[in-house]
C-alpha cells in the first residue's frame, strides 16, 4: 500500500503521520501498519502498551481526542472508532483517518497471537496479527534519536540544558509490561503509583560505550 513516515512529540502518546507514500497499483489496505508509540517497533505487543496504527479510512478526517477524567478514564470507542485486540476494545487516545493512538488491553497474555482490527462506523478493516510479549519497551523521543526528557526543575533536557549532577531526569516510555497492583483498561492511575513487575534498566550511549544505570 505504501510507506508511512511518522514524527514523535515530547507529549507521551502524541505521534502524528507526516507523510504516506502510496503505490496506486497496490491493493487498498486500510490498516497498513502498527507499532510501539514510542519506538515504532512492530515485532510484538505488550499488555498496557501505547500503540500507533497507520493507514487510510481508519476514522474521521478531523482528529479527535477523548474527554477524560479520573472516573471515566479513556474510552473504548471514540467518534465511531474502535480498535479491538482479539475482539476486546482497547482504550483510545486519538483517532483520525490516517492514524489512531490506542492502548493494548491489560488482559493480553504473553505468548498468544492477537489480531488487531479497526472498526469505523461499524465497518471493520483488515486485521494485523502480532505476538504478545512480556515487554516491548519504547522511549518517546523528540527527533527519533534523543529521548523526550525533563530535568528535575521541569525544563526540557537537551545538550544546551543538561541535568545537574545528582538530579533526577524523567524519561517517558511505554511497553514496560505488567504493573502491580494491576489496573483496569483505560483507567487513570493515581497515588500510590503501581510498580513494574519486570525490572527496568536504563542505558545511555557515550561515544562507543554503552553504560547501564
mmCIF file with all atom_site columns, C-alpha atoms in Angstrom:
data_model
loop_
_atom_site.group_PDB
_atom_site.id
_atom_site.type_symbol
_atom_site.label_atom_id
_atom_site.label_alt_id
_atom_site.label_comp_id
_atom_site.label_asym_id
_atom_site.label_entity_id
_atom_site.label_seq_id
_atom_site.pdbx_PDB_ins_code
_atom_site.Cartn_x
_atom_site.Cartn_y
_atom_site.Cartn_z
_atom_site.occupancy
_atom_site.B_iso_or_equiv
_atom_site.pdbx_formal_charge
_atom_site.auth_seq_id
_atom_site.auth_comp_id
_atom_site.auth_asym_id
_atom_site.auth_atom_id
_atom_site.pdbx_PDB_model_num
ATOM 1   C CA . UNK A 1 1   ? 0.000   0.000   0.000  1.00 0.00 ? 1   UNK A CA 1
ATOM 2   C CA . UNK A 1 2   ? 2.718   2.467   0.906  1.00 0.00 ? 2   UNK A CA 1
ATOM 3   C CA . UNK A 1 3   ? 5.242   3.591   3.454  1.00 0.00 ? 3   UNK A CA 1
ATOM 4   C CA . UNK A 1 4   ? 4.198   5.825   6.384  1.00 0.00 ? 4   UNK A CA 1
ATOM 5   C CA . UNK A 1 5   ? 6.523   8.382   7.901  1.00 0.00 ? 5   UNK A CA 1
ATOM 6   C CA . UNK A 1 6   ? 5.757   9.476   11.453 1.00 0.00 ? 6   UNK A CA 1
ATOM 7   C CA . UNK A 1 7   ? 7.093   12.123  13.792 1.00 0.00 ? 7   UNK A CA 1
ATOM 8   C CA . UNK A 1 8   ? 7.130   11.978  17.584 1.00 0.00 ? 8   UNK A CA 1
ATOM 9   C CA . UNK A 1 9   ? 6.367   14.685  20.088 1.00 0.00 ? 9   UNK A CA 1
ATOM 10  C CA . UNK A 1 10  ? 7.531   15.445  23.638 1.00 0.00 ? 10  UNK A CA 1
ATOM 11  C CA . UNK A 1 11  ? 3.965   14.699  24.744 1.00 0.00 ? 11  UNK A CA 1
ATOM 12  C CA . UNK A 1 12  ? 3.520   10.974  25.546 1.00 0.00 ? 12  UNK A CA 1
ATOM 13  C CA . UNK A 1 13  ? 1.186   9.321   23.038 1.00 0.00 ? 13  UNK A CA 1
ATOM 14  C CA . UNK A 1 14  ? 1.219   12.317  20.659 1.00 0.00 ? 14  UNK A CA 1
ATOM 15  C CA . UNK A 1 15  ? 2.600   10.893  17.427 1.00 0.00 ? 15  UNK A CA 1
ATOM 16  C CA . UNK A 1 16  ? 1.494   12.178  14.060 1.00 0.00 ? 16  UNK A CA 1
ATOM 17  C CA . UNK A 1 17  ? 1.669   10.877  10.487 1.00 0.00 ? 17  UNK A CA 1
ATOM 18  C CA . UNK A 1 18  ? 3.747   13.281  8.412  1.00 0.00 ? 18  UNK A CA 1
ATOM 19  C CA . UNK A 1 19  ? 3.507   11.605  5.016  1.00 0.00 ? 19  UNK A CA 1
ATOM 20  C CA . UNK A 1 20  ? 2.213   8.474   3.325  1.00 0.00 ? 20  UNK A CA 1
ATOM 21  C CA . UNK A 1 21  ? 3.681   7.363   0.015  1.00 0.00 ? 21  UNK A CA 1
ATOM 22  C CA . UNK A 1 22  ? 1.196   5.144   -1.805 1.00 0.00 ? 22  UNK A CA 1
ATOM 23  C CA . UNK A 1 23  ? 1.552   2.794   -4.764 1.00 0.00 ? 23  UNK A CA 1
ATOM 24  C CA . UNK A 1 24  ? -1.530  3.345   -6.998 1.00 0.00 ? 24  UNK A CA 1
ATOM 25  C CA . UNK A 1 25  ? -1.251  -0.201  -8.383 1.00 0.00 ? 25  UNK A CA 1
ATOM 26  C CA . UNK A 1 26  ? -1.300  -1.841  -4.952 1.00 0.00 ? 26  UNK A CA 1
ATOM 27  C CA . UNK A 1 27  ? -4.362  -3.360  -3.340 1.00 0.00 ? 27  UNK A CA 1
ATOM 28  C CA . UNK A 1 28  ? -6.043  -0.940  -0.935 1.00 0.00 ? 28  UNK A CA 1
ATOM 29  C CA . UNK A 1 29  ? -5.381  -1.982  2.665  1.00 0.00 ? 29  UNK A CA 1
ATOM 30  C CA . UNK A 1 30  ? -6.908  0.277   5.303  1.00 0.00 ? 30  UNK A CA 1
ATOM 31  C CA . UNK A 1 31  ? -4.746  -0.779  8.240  1.00 0.00 ? 31  UNK A CA 1
ATOM 32  C CA . UNK A 1 32  ? -1.198  -0.606  6.873  1.00 0.00 ? 32  UNK A CA 1
ATOM 33  C CA . UNK A 1 33  ? 0.969   -0.941  9.980  1.00 0.00 ? 33  UNK A CA 1
ATOM 34  C CA . UNK A 1 34  ? 1.119   -0.583  13.736 1.00 0.00 ? 34  UNK A CA 1
ATOM 35  C CA . UNK A 1 35  ? 3.846   -0.319  16.325 1.00 0.00 ? 35  UNK A CA 1
ATOM 36  C CA . UNK A 1 36  ? 5.002   0.830   19.729 1.00 0.00 ? 36  UNK A CA 1
ATOM 37  C CA . UNK A 1 37  ? 4.034   4.505   20.040 1.00 0.00 ? 37  UNK A CA 1
ATOM 38  C CA . UNK A 1 38  ? 7.482   5.402   21.343 1.00 0.00 ? 38  UNK A CA 1
ATOM 39  C CA . UNK A 1 39  ? 9.845   3.338   19.195 1.00 0.00 ? 39  UNK A CA 1
ATOM 40  C CA . UNK A 1 40  ? 7.598   2.250   16.262 1.00 0.00 ? 40  UNK A CA 1
ATOM 41  C CA . UNK A 1 41  ? 8.792   -1.321  16.865 1.00 0.00 ? 41  UNK A CA 1
ATOM 42  C CA . UNK A 1 42  ? 6.191   -3.681  15.411 1.00 0.00 ? 42  UNK A CA 1
ATOM 43  C CA . UNK A 1 43  ? 7.557   -7.111  16.321 1.00 0.00 ? 43  UNK A CA 1
ATOM 44  C CA . UNK A 1 44  ? 5.302   -7.626  19.333 1.00 0.00 ? 44  UNK A CA 1
ATOM 45  C CA . UNK A 1 45  ? 2.756   -6.058  21.677 1.00 0.00 ? 45  UNK A CA 1
ATOM 46  C CA . UNK A 1 46  ? 2.852   -5.939  25.471 1.00 0.00 ? 46  UNK A CA 1
ATOM 47  C CA . UNK A 1 47  ? -0.217  -5.608  27.666 1.00 0.00 ? 47  UNK A CA 1
ATOM 48  C CA . UNK A 1 48  ? -0.821  -1.947  28.542 1.00 0.00 ? 48  UNK A CA 1
ATOM 49  C CA . UNK A 1 49  ? 1.423   -0.690  25.735 1.00 0.00 ? 49  UNK A CA 1
ATOM 50  C CA . UNK A 1 50  ? 0.629   2.518   23.851 1.00 0.00 ? 50  UNK A CA 1
ATOM 51  C CA . UNK A 1 51  ? 0.498   1.719   20.141 1.00 0.00 ? 51  UNK A CA 1
ATOM 52  C CA . UNK A 1 52  ? 0.063   3.786   16.986 1.00 0.00 ? 52  UNK A CA 1
ATOM 53  C CA . UNK A 1 53  ? -1.815  2.459   13.952 1.00 0.00 ? 53  UNK A CA 1
ATOM 54  C CA . UNK A 1 54  ? -1.390  3.948   10.477 1.00 0.00 ? 54  UNK A CA 1
ATOM 55  C CA . UNK A 1 55  ? -3.405  3.572   7.285  1.00 0.00 ? 55  UNK A CA 1
ATOM 56  C CA . UNK A 1 56  ? -6.314  5.196   5.487  1.00 0.00 ? 56  UNK A CA 1
ATOM 57  C CA . UNK A 1 57  ? -10.012 5.363   6.198  1.00 0.00 ? 57  UNK A CA 1
ATOM 58  C CA . UNK A 1 58  ? -9.405  4.485   9.848  1.00 0.00 ? 58  UNK A CA 1
ATOM 59  C CA . UNK A 1 59  ? -11.539 7.281   11.300 1.00 0.00 ? 59  UNK A CA 1
ATOM 60  C CA . UNK A 1 60  ? -12.832 10.837  10.873 1.00 0.00 ? 60  UNK A CA 1
ATOM 61  C CA . UNK A 1 61  ? -10.991 13.326  8.681  1.00 0.00 ? 61  UNK A CA 1
ATOM 62  C CA . UNK A 1 62  ? -10.529 15.654  11.635 1.00 0.00 ? 62  UNK A CA 1
ATOM 63  C CA . UNK A 1 63  ? -8.562  14.176  14.504 1.00 0.00 ? 63  UNK A CA 1
ATOM 64  C CA . UNK A 1 64  ? -10.316 13.741  17.852 1.00 0.00 ? 64  UNK A CA 1
ATOM 65  C CA . UNK A 1 65  ? -9.198  13.174  21.445 1.00 0.00 ? 65  UNK A CA 1
ATOM 66  C CA . UNK A 1 66  ? -11.497 11.927  24.222 1.00 0.00 ? 66  UNK A CA 1
ATOM 67  C CA . UNK A 1 67  ? -12.721 13.882  27.204 1.00 0.00 ? 67  UNK A CA 1
ATOM 68  C CA . UNK A 1 68  ? -11.001 12.105  30.081 1.00 0.00 ? 68  UNK A CA 1
ATOM 69  C CA . UNK A 1 69  ? -11.351 12.317  33.847 1.00 0.00 ? 69  UNK A CA 1
ATOM 70  C CA . UNK A 1 70  ? -10.408 10.174  36.823 1.00 0.00 ? 70  UNK A CA 1
ATOM 71  C CA . UNK A 1 71  ? -13.819 8.486   36.877 1.00 0.00 ? 71  UNK A CA 1
ATOM 72  C CA . UNK A 1 72  ? -14.282 7.577   33.200 1.00 0.00 ? 72  UNK A CA 1
ATOM 73  C CA . UNK A 1 73  ? -10.684 7.076   32.051 1.00 0.00 ? 73  UNK A CA 1
ATOM 74  C CA . UNK A 1 74  ? -10.031 6.549   28.337 1.00 0.00 ? 74  UNK A CA 1
ATOM 75  C CA . UNK A 1 75  ? -12.953 5.183   26.264 1.00 0.00 ? 75  UNK A CA 1
ATOM 76  C CA . UNK A 1 76  ? -13.032 2.063   24.108 1.00 0.00 ? 76  UNK A CA 1
ATOM 77  C CA . UNK A 1 77  ? -14.950 3.921   21.399 1.00 0.00 ? 77  UNK A CA 1
ATOM 78  C CA . UNK A 1 78  ? -14.411 7.436   20.071 1.00 0.00 ? 78  UNK A CA 1
ATOM 79  C CA . UNK A 1 79  ? -16.143 9.200   17.168 1.00 0.00 ? 79  UNK A CA 1
ATOM 80  C CA . UNK A 1 80  ? -17.287 5.878   15.705 1.00 0.00 ? 80  UNK A CA 1
ATOM 81  C CA . UNK A 1 81  ? -13.835 4.261   16.019 1.00 0.00 ? 81  UNK A CA 1
ATOM 82  C CA . UNK A 1 82  ? -12.876 1.105   17.893 1.00 0.00 ? 82  UNK A CA 1
ATOM 83  C CA . UNK A 1 83  ? -9.602  -0.815  17.975 1.00 0.00 ? 83  UNK A CA 1
ATOM 84  C CA . UNK A 1 84  ? -10.051 -4.441  19.014 1.00 0.00 ? 84  UNK A CA 1
ATOM 85  C CA . UNK A 1 85  ? -7.496  -6.970  20.254 1.00 0.00 ? 85  UNK A CA 1
ATOM 86  C CA . UNK A 1 86  ? -8.960  -10.440 19.660 1.00 0.00 ? 86  UNK A CA 1
ATOM 87  C CA . UNK A 1 87  ? -12.334 -8.749  19.963 1.00 0.00 ? 87  UNK A CA 1
ATOM 88  C CA . UNK A 1 88  ? -11.569 -6.750  23.126 1.00 0.00 ? 88  UNK A CA 1
ATOM 89  C CA . UNK A 1 89  ? -11.748 -2.954  22.596 1.00 0.00 ? 89  UNK A CA 1
ATOM 90  C CA . UNK A 1 90  ? -8.606  -1.062  23.564 1.00 0.00 ? 90  UNK A CA 1
ATOM 91  C CA . UNK A 1 91  ? -8.759  2.409   25.170 1.00 0.00 ? 91  UNK A CA 1
ATOM 92  C CA . UNK A 1 92  ? -8.340  5.222   22.632 1.00 0.00 ? 92  UNK A CA 1
ATOM 93  C CA . UNK A 1 93  ? -6.099  8.297   22.926 1.00 0.00 ? 93  UNK A CA 1
ATOM 94  C CA . UNK A 1 94  ? -6.516  9.785   19.433 1.00 0.00 ? 94  UNK A CA 1
ATOM 95  C CA . UNK A 1 95  ? -8.437  8.873   16.265 1.00 0.00 ? 95  UNK A CA 1
ATOM 96  C CA . UNK A 1 96  ? -8.129  10.205  12.751 1.00 0.00 ? 96  UNK A CA 1
ATOM 97  C CA . UNK A 1 97  ? -8.399  8.986   9.170  1.00 0.00 ? 97  UNK A CA 1
ATOM 98  C CA . UNK A 1 98  ? -4.688  8.157   8.872  1.00 0.00 ? 98  UNK A CA 1
ATOM 99  C CA . UNK A 1 99  ? -3.688  7.447   12.464 1.00 0.00 ? 99  UNK A CA 1
ATOM 100 C CA . UNK A 1 100 ? -5.010  6.044   15.715 1.00 0.00 ? 100 UNK A CA 1
ATOM 101 C CA . UNK A 1 101 ? -3.268  6.000   19.101 1.00 0.00 ? 101 UNK A CA 1
ATOM 102 C CA . UNK A 1 102 ? -4.577  3.280   21.407 1.00 0.00 ? 102 UNK A CA 1
ATOM 103 C CA . UNK A 1 103 ? -3.665  1.228   24.470 1.00 0.00 ? 103 UNK A CA 1
ATOM 104 C CA . UNK A 1 104 ? -3.339  -2.549  24.352 1.00 0.00 ? 104 UNK A CA 1
ATOM 105 C CA . UNK A 1 105 ? -5.637  -4.207  26.924 1.00 0.00 ? 105 UNK A CA 1
ATOM 106 C CA . UNK A 1 106 ? -4.081  -5.437  30.156 1.00 0.00 ? 106 UNK A CA 1
ATOM 107 C CA . UNK A 1 107 ? -5.817  -8.790  29.627 1.00 0.00 ? 107 UNK A CA 1
ATOM 108 C CA . UNK A 1 108 ? -3.446  -9.823  26.809 1.00 0.00 ? 108 UNK A CA 1
ATOM 109 C CA . UNK A 1 109 ? -1.494  -12.961 27.707 1.00 0.00 ? 109 UNK A CA 1
ATOM 110 C CA . UNK A 1 110 ? 2.198   -13.393 26.898 1.00 0.00 ? 110 UNK A CA 1
ATOM 111 C CA . UNK A 1 111 ? 2.759   -15.828 24.041 1.00 0.00 ? 111 UNK A CA 1
ATOM 112 C CA . UNK A 1 112 ? -0.687  -15.578 22.462 1.00 0.00 ? 112 UNK A CA 1
ATOM 113 C CA . UNK A 1 113 ? -1.274  -14.250 18.958 1.00 0.00 ? 113 UNK A CA 1
ATOM 114 C CA . UNK A 1 114 ? -3.521  -11.208 18.886 1.00 0.00 ? 114 UNK A CA 1
ATOM 115 C CA . UNK A 1 115 ? -5.457  -9.890  15.877 1.00 0.00 ? 115 UNK A CA 1
ATOM 116 C CA . UNK A 1 116 ? -5.592  -6.089  15.944 1.00 0.00 ? 116 UNK A CA 1
ATOM 117 C CA . UNK A 1 117 ? -8.503  -4.645  13.951 1.00 0.00 ? 117 UNK A CA 1
ATOM 118 C CA . UNK A 1 118 ? -10.098 -1.228  13.479 1.00 0.00 ? 118 UNK A CA 1
ATOM 119 C CA . UNK A 1 119 ? -13.828 -0.657  13.254 1.00 0.00 ? 119 UNK A CA 1
ATOM 120 C CA . UNK A 1 120 ? -15.100 2.658   11.951 1.00 0.00 ? 120 UNK A CA 1
ATOM 121 C CA . UNK A 1 121 ? -18.844 3.271   11.997 1.00 0.00 ? 121 UNK A CA 1
ATOM 122 C CA . UNK A 1 122 ? -19.377 -0.482  12.264 1.00 0.00 ? 122 UNK A CA 1
ATOM 123 C CA . UNK A 1 123 ? -17.208 -1.417  9.258  1.00 0.00 ? 123 UNK A CA 1
ATOM 124 C CA . UNK A 1 124 ? -14.111 -3.471  10.063 1.00 0.00 ? 124 UNK A CA 1
ATOM 125 C CA . UNK A 1 125 ? -10.754 -3.012  8.368  1.00 0.00 ? 125 UNK A CA 1
ATOM 126 C CA . UNK A 1 126 ? -8.257  -5.760  7.692  1.00 0.00 ? 126 UNK A CA 1
ATOM 127 C CA . UNK A 1 127 ? -6.533  -7.051  10.817 1.00 0.00 ? 127 UNK A CA 1
ATOM 128 C CA . UNK A 1 128 ? -2.840  -7.319  11.705 1.00 0.00 ? 128 UNK A CA 1
ATOM 129 C CA . UNK A 1 129 ? -1.566  -10.235 13.798 1.00 0.00 ? 129 UNK A CA 1
ATOM 130 C CA . UNK A 1 130 ? 1.115   -9.771  16.452 1.00 0.00 ? 130 UNK A CA 1
ATOM 131 C CA . UNK A 1 131 ? 2.600   -11.892 19.226 1.00 0.00 ? 131 UNK A CA 1
ATOM 132 C CA . UNK A 1 132 ? 2.019   -10.750 22.799 1.00 0.00 ? 132 UNK A CA 1
ATOM 133 C CA . UNK A 1 133 ? 5.318   -10.332 24.650 1.00 0.00 ? 133 UNK A CA 1
ATOM 134 C CA . UNK A 1 134 ? 6.085   -9.723  28.316 1.00 0.00 ? 134 UNK A CA 1
ATOM 135 C CA . UNK A 1 135 ? 7.575   -6.311  27.497 1.00 0.00 ? 135 UNK A CA 1
ATOM 136 C CA . UNK A 1 136 ? 8.124   -4.235  24.368 1.00 0.00 ? 136 UNK A CA 1
ATOM 137 C CA . UNK A 1 137 ? 9.849   -1.106  25.702 1.00 0.00 ? 137 UNK A CA 1
ATOM 138 C CA . UNK A 1 138 ? 9.924   2.064   23.647 1.00 0.00 ? 138 UNK A CA 1
ATOM 139 C CA . UNK A 1 139 ? 11.146  5.511   24.709 1.00 0.00 ? 139 UNK A CA 1
ATOM 140 C CA . UNK A 1 140 ? 9.432   8.620   23.357 1.00 0.00 ? 140 UNK A CA 1
ATOM 141 C CA . UNK A 1 141 ? 11.842  10.914  21.531 1.00 0.00 ? 141 UNK A CA 1
ATOM 142 C CA . UNK A 1 142 ? 11.920  14.469  20.252 1.00 0.00 ? 142 UNK A CA 1
ATOM 143 C CA . UNK A 1 143 ? 13.510  13.582  16.913 1.00 0.00 ? 143 UNK A CA 1
ATOM 144 C CA . UNK A 1 144 ? 13.712  9.798   16.615 1.00 0.00 ? 144 UNK A CA 1
ATOM 145 C CA . UNK A 1 145 ? 17.063  9.703   18.451 1.00 0.00 ? 145 UNK A CA 1
ATOM 146 C CA . UNK A 1 146 ? 17.084  11.817  21.610 1.00 0.00 ? 146 UNK A CA 1
ATOM 147 C CA . UNK A 1 147 ? 14.698  10.961  24.433 1.00 0.00 ? 147 UNK A CA 1
ATOM 148 C CA . UNK A 1 148 ? 11.906  13.338  25.383 1.00 0.00 ? 148 UNK A CA 1
ATOM 149 C CA . UNK A 1 149 ? 13.125  14.008  28.918 1.00 0.00 ? 149 UNK A CA 1
ATOM 150 C CA . UNK A 1 150 ? 12.519  16.537  31.668 1.00 0.00 ? 150 UNK A CA 1
ATOM 151 C CA . UNK A 1 151 ? 15.062  17.831  34.148 1.00 0.00 ? 151 UNK A CA 1
ATOM 152 C CA . UNK A 1 152 ? 14.183  17.898  37.833 1.00 0.00 ? 152 UNK A CA 1
ATOM 153 C CA . UNK A 1 153 ? 13.116  21.558  37.570 1.00 0.00 ? 153 UNK A CA 1
ATOM 154 C CA . UNK A 1 154 ? 10.591  20.671  34.820 1.00 0.00 ? 154 UNK A CA 1
ATOM 155 C CA . UNK A 1 155 ? 12.604  22.095  31.928 1.00 0.00 ? 155 UNK A CA 1
ATOM 156 C CA . UNK A 1 156 ? 13.313  20.052  28.802 1.00 0.00 ? 156 UNK A CA 1
ATOM 157 C CA . UNK A 1 157 ? 16.576  18.167  28.923 1.00 0.00 ? 157 UNK A CA 1
ATOM 158 C CA . UNK A 1 158 ? 18.901  18.870  25.993 1.00 0.00 ? 158 UNK A CA 1
ATOM 159 C CA . UNK A 1 159 ? 22.567  19.334  25.127 1.00 0.00 ? 159 UNK A CA 1
ATOM 160 C CA . UNK A 1 160 ? 22.186  23.047  25.846 1.00 0.00 ? 160 UNK A CA 1
ATOM 161 C CA . UNK A 1 161 ? 20.163  22.415  29.016 1.00 0.00 ? 161 UNK A CA 1
ATOM 162 C CA . UNK A 1 162 ? 21.689  19.329  30.677 1.00 0.00 ? 162 UNK A CA 1
ATOM 163 C CA . UNK A 1 163 ? 20.610  17.898  34.013 1.00 0.00 ? 163 UNK A CA 1
ATOM 164 C CA . UNK A 1 164 ? 22.571  18.893  37.075 1.00 0.00 ? 164 UNK A CA 1
ATOM 165 C CA . UNK A 1 165 ? 24.814  16.227  38.561 1.00 0.00 ? 165 UNK A CA 1
ATOM 166 C CA . UNK A 1 166 ? 22.875  14.160  41.095 1.00 0.00 ? 166 UNK A CA 1
ATOM 167 C CA . UNK A 1 167 ? 19.452  15.423  39.944 1.00 0.00 ? 167 UNK A CA 1
ATOM 168 C CA . UNK A 1 168 ? 16.522  13.372  38.665 1.00 0.00 ? 168 UNK A CA 1
ATOM 169 C CA . UNK A 1 169 ? 15.675  13.149  34.949 1.00 0.00 ? 169 UNK A CA 1
ATOM 170 C CA . UNK A 1 170 ? 12.227  11.978  33.823 1.00 0.00 ? 170 UNK A CA 1
ATOM 171 C CA . UNK A 1 171 ? 12.073  9.835   30.661 1.00 0.00 ? 171 UNK A CA 1
ATOM 172 C CA . UNK A 1 172 ? 8.759   8.820   29.043 1.00 0.00 ? 172 UNK A CA 1
ATOM 173 C CA . UNK A 1 173 ? 8.383   5.232   27.858 1.00 0.00 ? 173 UNK A CA 1
ATOM 174 C CA . UNK A 1 174 ? 5.735   2.593   27.167 1.00 0.00 ? 174 UNK A CA 1
ATOM 175 C CA . UNK A 1 175 ? 5.559   -1.176  26.737 1.00 0.00 ? 175 UNK A CA 1
ATOM 176 C CA . UNK A 1 176 ? 7.257   -1.987  30.050 1.00 0.00 ? 176 UNK A CA 1
ATOM 177 C CA . UNK A 1 177 ? 4.848   -4.829  30.804 1.00 0.00 ? 177 UNK A CA 1
ATOM 178 C CA . UNK A 1 178 ? 2.645   -5.720  33.748 1.00 0.00 ? 178 UNK A CA 1
ATOM 179 C CA . UNK A 1 179 ? 2.252   -3.499  36.809 1.00 0.00 ? 179 UNK A CA 1
ATOM 180 C CA . UNK A 1 180 ? 1.473   -4.260  40.445 1.00 0.00 ? 180 UNK A CA 1
ATOM 181 C CA . UNK A 1 181 ? -1.165  -3.704  41.622 1.00 0.00 ? 181 UNK A CA 1
ATOM 182 C CA . UNK A 1 182 ? -2.910  -4.285  38.277 1.00 0.00 ? 182 UNK A CA 1
ATOM 183 C CA . UNK A 1 183 ? -5.437  -1.809  36.924 1.00 0.00 ? 183 UNK A CA 1
ATOM 184 C CA . UNK A 1 184 ? -8.385  -1.837  34.537 1.00 0.00 ? 184 UNK A CA 1
ATOM 185 C CA . UNK A 1 185 ? -8.232  -0.900  30.859 1.00 0.00 ? 185 UNK A CA 1
ATOM 186 C CA . UNK A 1 186 ? -8.148  2.843   30.286 1.00 0.00 ? 186 UNK A CA 1
ATOM 187 C CA . UNK A 1 187 ? -8.084  3.741   33.968 1.00 0.00 ? 187 UNK A CA 1
ATOM 188 C CA . UNK A 1 188 ? -6.293  6.844   35.241 1.00 0.00 ? 188 UNK A CA 1
ATOM 189 C CA . UNK A 1 189 ? -3.695  5.579   37.722 1.00 0.00 ? 189 UNK A CA 1
ATOM 190 C CA . UNK A 1 190 ? -3.431  7.554   40.946 1.00 0.00 ? 190 UNK A CA 1
ATOM 191 C CA . UNK A 1 191 ? -1.194  7.565   44.000 1.00 0.00 ? 191 UNK A CA 1
ATOM 192 C CA . UNK A 1 192 ? 0.360   5.443   45.295 1.00 0.00 ? 192 UNK A CA 1
ATOM 193 C CA . UNK A 1 193 ? 1.687   4.603   41.864 1.00 0.00 ? 193 UNK A CA 1
ATOM 194 C CA . UNK A 1 194 ? 1.979   0.928   40.849 1.00 0.00 ? 194 UNK A CA 1
ATOM 195 C CA . UNK A 1 195 ? 5.380   -0.607  40.179 1.00 0.00 ? 195 UNK A CA 1
ATOM 196 C CA . UNK A 1 196 ? 6.588   -2.560  37.168 1.00 0.00 ? 196 UNK A CA 1
ATOM 197 C CA . UNK A 1 197 ? 6.592   -6.331  37.639 1.00 0.00 ? 197 UNK A CA 1
ATOM 198 C CA . UNK A 1 198 ? 9.660   -6.636  35.406 1.00 0.00 ? 198 UNK A CA 1
ATOM 199 C CA . UNK A 1 199 ? 12.801  -4.776  36.421 1.00 0.00 ? 199 UNK A CA 1
ATOM 200 C CA . UNK A 1 200 ? 13.599  -1.677  34.357 1.00 0.00 ? 200 UNK A CA 1
ATOM 201 C CA . UNK A 1 201 ? 17.178  -0.788  33.444 1.00 0.00 ? 201 UNK A CA 1
ATOM 202 C CA . UNK A 1 202 ? 18.214  2.460   31.773 1.00 0.00 ? 202 UNK A CA 1
ATOM 203 C CA . UNK A 1 203 ? 21.168  2.573   29.382 1.00 0.00 ? 203 UNK A CA 1
ATOM 204 C CA . UNK A 1 204 ? 22.956  5.556   27.926 1.00 0.00 ? 204 UNK A CA 1
ATOM 205 C CA . UNK A 1 205 ? 25.317  5.791   24.979 1.00 0.00 ? 205 UNK A CA 1
ATOM 206 C CA . UNK A 1 206 ? 28.520  7.747   25.280 1.00 0.00 ? 206 UNK A CA 1
ATOM 207 C CA . UNK A 1 207 ? 30.552  7.617   22.107 1.00 0.00 ? 207 UNK A CA 1
ATOM 208 C CA . UNK A 1 208 ? 31.240  3.907   21.534 1.00 0.00 ? 208 UNK A CA 1
ATOM 209 C CA . UNK A 1 209 ? 30.329  2.864   25.067 1.00 0.00 ? 209 UNK A CA 1
ATOM 210 C CA . UNK A 1 210 ? 27.053  1.519   26.469 1.00 0.00 ? 210 UNK A CA 1
ATOM 211 C CA . UNK A 1 211 ? 26.556  2.351   30.139 1.00 0.00 ? 211 UNK A CA 1
ATOM 212 C CA . UNK A 1 212 ? 23.929  0.669   32.323 1.00 0.00 ? 212 UNK A CA 1
ATOM 213 C CA . UNK A 1 213 ? 22.189  2.550   35.113 1.00 0.00 ? 213 UNK A CA 1
#
